[in-house]
């Protein structure tokens, strides 16, 4: 195996989804922190690696890949002992892909819309409509879980990693009502029991979650 490097920052859900995949696969890698708050992602050294200036970036022995969704499916294809995290079967893979696209479109924009006032606009008030959109996400995830214990059916896949990493921060804005979304609540618990969950996601998200709470935001 060549040298594998992950560029990222713990606060980023996309980066934590890659951590979850790497830990699930048991692959060794080097972690290089790119501090977005200090604008390291805009420095010429990093722009040479990723002109889109986003994290995560994977460097697999000189092969550079950007976007967590592309990275996680590549990692399973290359390093997985089997294909369970990203099935080769066309129909099962299509269901995983649908969840991945849902993550990178709907879930990501719901999160960005909520975080924008706090991170980019120096405001502490979050419009209620943005929280309602997040509730719509919870509702859909609960629906996905009607077909199995995991988001894409009966097996754990990378779709679970992406959505887990995103929800970890969003639960601060809208705590989960388990009576309304029982399948989602049970799934969160199931994922938290993975032996590598805390190291790969829980503890890494903690600083960012604390940072959000420190903003003392209101919803109106
Ligand atoms: N779709 C991309 C999104 C990556 C992304 O937007 N990352 C954020 C951090 S969560 C970032 O690097 N932002 C800095 C920038 O866009 O300049 C992925 O899944 O990797």
XYZ file of C-alpha atoms and ligand atoms in Angstrom:
240
model
C 0.000 0.000 0.000
C 1.272 3.469 -0.913
C 1.071 6.551 1.230
C -2.434 7.748 2.051
C -3.038 11.293 3.278
C -6.272 12.961 4.323
C -6.388 16.764 4.345
C -9.115 18.250 6.512
C -10.421 19.746 9.720
C -12.360 17.940 12.473
C -15.226 20.458 12.423
C -16.120 19.548 8.843
C -18.852 16.887 8.549
C -17.493 15.890 5.140
C -14.087 15.216 6.685
C -15.614 13.213 9.549
C -17.487 11.045 7.051
C -14.112 10.103 5.548
C -12.731 9.377 9.037
C -15.645 6.990 9.621
C -14.938 5.190 6.337
C -11.193 4.929 6.960
C -11.739 3.587 10.483
C -14.385 1.113 9.257
C -11.902 -0.147 6.657
C -9.029 -0.190 9.151
C -6.754 1.688 6.775
C -3.701 3.585 8.049
C -3.323 7.160 6.874
C -1.735 10.478 7.693
C -4.009 13.363 8.711
C -2.923 16.840 7.659
C -4.965 19.609 9.237
C -6.065 22.459 6.984
C -7.287 25.206 9.297
C -10.138 26.901 7.448
C -10.517 29.508 10.205
C -6.960 30.604 9.503
C -7.657 30.470 5.758
C -5.037 27.783 5.148
C -7.297 26.386 2.409
C -6.753 29.592 0.405
C -2.958 29.430 0.535
C -1.139 28.667 -2.732
C 0.237 25.342 -1.356
C -3.275 24.015 -0.762
C -4.757 25.540 -3.928
C -2.167 23.540 -5.869
C -3.678 20.377 -4.360
C -7.312 21.490 -4.593
C -8.125 24.609 -6.631
C -11.712 24.388 -5.294
C -10.256 25.042 -1.780
C -12.504 22.537 -0.022
C -11.779 19.801 2.484
C -11.637 16.837 2.571
C -8.989 15.986 0.019
C -7.480 12.521 -0.294
C -4.000 11.929 -1.627
C -3.560 8.244 -2.401
C 0.076 7.920 -3.367
C -0.159 10.932 -5.670
C -3.743 10.371 -6.838
C -5.672 13.419 -5.639
C -9.401 13.162 -5.040
C -11.784 15.846 -3.768
C -15.357 15.564 -2.432
C -16.147 13.265 0.485
C -18.724 11.270 -1.507
C -16.244 10.475 -4.275
C -13.538 9.784 -1.673
C -15.597 7.355 0.404
C -16.796 5.288 -2.540
C -13.231 5.172 -3.913
C -11.843 4.071 -0.538
C -14.317 1.185 -0.245
C -13.605 0.083 -3.838
C -9.869 0.177 -3.292
C -9.402 -0.908 0.341
C -12.622 -2.730 1.347
C -12.291 -6.451 2.116
C -15.783 -6.688 0.619
C -18.258 -4.283 -0.980
C -20.745 -4.053 1.898
C -20.116 -0.352 2.602
C -20.663 0.510 -1.086
C -22.266 -2.429 -2.901
C -21.319 -3.390 -6.448
C -24.804 -4.723 -7.131
C -26.353 -2.122 -9.438
C -29.668 -1.678 -7.648
C -28.258 -1.698 -4.133
C -25.594 0.787 -5.206
C -28.257 3.005 -6.801
C -30.079 3.241 -3.467
C -26.829 4.210 -1.701
C -26.136 6.778 -4.434
C -29.589 8.295 -3.990
C -28.877 8.780 -0.262
C -25.457 10.281 -1.087
C -27.005 12.771 -3.490
C -29.638 13.603 -0.891
C -26.793 14.308 1.524
C -24.791 16.493 -0.823
C -27.821 18.473 -1.998
C -30.631 18.674 0.560
C -28.853 17.893 3.845
C -25.827 20.042 3.043
C -27.880 23.064 2.022
C -30.161 22.748 5.055
C -27.048 22.849 7.237
C -25.348 25.659 5.350
C -28.502 27.819 5.529
C -28.666 27.401 9.286
C -24.972 27.991 9.871
C -24.707 30.987 7.505
C -25.985 33.651 9.953
C -23.659 32.399 12.714
C -20.526 31.809 10.677
C -20.649 34.249 7.797
C -23.003 37.073 8.732
C -22.114 37.703 12.364
C -25.761 37.263 13.436
C -27.217 35.085 16.171
C -30.816 34.834 14.918
C -31.709 31.855 12.736
C -34.948 32.122 10.730
C -37.548 29.513 11.780
C -38.062 28.493 8.118
C -34.477 27.147 8.034
C -35.121 25.018 11.107
C -38.354 23.796 9.457
C -36.294 22.707 6.439
C -34.069 20.691 8.794
C -37.180 19.086 10.273
C -38.115 18.102 6.695
C -34.756 16.326 6.491
C -35.461 14.392 9.727
C -38.835 13.383 8.314
C -37.296 12.054 5.082
C -34.507 10.220 6.882
C -37.109 8.562 9.077
C -38.906 7.488 5.876
C -35.687 6.063 4.365
C -35.289 3.993 7.524
C -38.621 2.281 6.981
C -36.884 -0.093 4.570
C -34.201 -1.313 6.996
C -32.006 -0.630 9.996
C -29.671 1.539 7.930
C -30.310 4.418 5.545
C -29.881 2.332 2.400
C -31.415 -0.922 3.633
C -30.302 -3.710 5.945
C -26.555 -3.009 5.870
C -24.319 -0.216 7.049
C -23.039 1.819 4.081
C -21.128 5.032 3.484
C -24.526 6.798 3.261
C -24.838 6.265 7.022
C -21.429 7.854 7.558
C -22.246 10.998 5.576
C -25.598 11.619 7.228
C -24.289 10.825 10.723
C -21.452 13.291 10.342
C -23.857 16.012 9.188
C -26.517 15.399 11.848
C -24.022 15.490 14.730
C -23.859 19.280 14.460
C -27.455 19.873 13.327
C -28.954 18.210 16.400
C -27.833 21.281 18.349
C -30.285 23.410 16.365
C -33.156 20.935 16.392
C -32.948 18.165 18.993
C -34.508 14.964 17.749
C -38.021 14.172 18.958
C -37.898 10.372 19.222
C -41.681 10.109 19.472
C -42.021 11.788 16.055
C -39.017 10.119 14.417
C -38.504 6.806 16.250
C -36.629 5.090 13.417
C -34.207 7.965 13.104
C -33.617 8.027 16.869
C -32.947 4.259 16.910
C -30.600 4.572 13.919
C -28.558 7.342 15.610
C -28.160 5.070 18.625
C -27.152 2.142 16.387
C -24.464 4.229 14.668
C -23.140 5.546 17.997
C -22.501 1.949 19.041
C -20.003 1.371 16.218
C -16.637 0.722 17.911
C -14.899 3.494 15.961
C -17.764 6.051 16.152
C -16.482 8.148 19.038
C -12.929 8.486 17.781
C -13.917 9.092 14.149
C -16.914 11.373 14.634
C -18.215 12.019 18.178
C -15.077 13.420 19.764
C -14.014 15.216 16.564
C -17.357 17.044 16.308
C -17.325 18.112 19.961
C -15.249 21.253 19.477
C -17.455 22.498 16.612
C -20.642 21.708 18.566
C -19.260 23.693 21.528
C -18.413 26.559 19.200
C -21.995 26.648 17.859
C -23.449 26.585 21.380
C -21.158 29.437 22.416
C -22.911 31.642 19.834
C -26.077 31.636 22.017
C -28.237 31.616 18.906
C -31.996 32.242 18.860
C -34.615 31.004 16.416
C -37.266 33.424 15.206
N -19.287 18.357 -1.438
C -18.026 18.573 -0.747
C -18.185 19.738 0.194
C -16.866 20.133 0.804
C -16.975 21.447 1.540
O -17.728 22.370 1.166
N -16.178 21.558 2.611
C -16.191 22.757 3.394
C -15.962 22.397 4.855
S -17.292 21.426 5.465
C -15.022 23.630 2.926
O -13.955 23.130 2.671
N -15.242 24.948 2.821
C -14.234 25.876 2.450
C -14.472 26.538 1.123
O -15.449 26.174 0.429
O -13.693 27.430 0.783
C -17.616 17.307 0.009
O -18.500 16.487 0.330
O -16.427 17.098 0.241
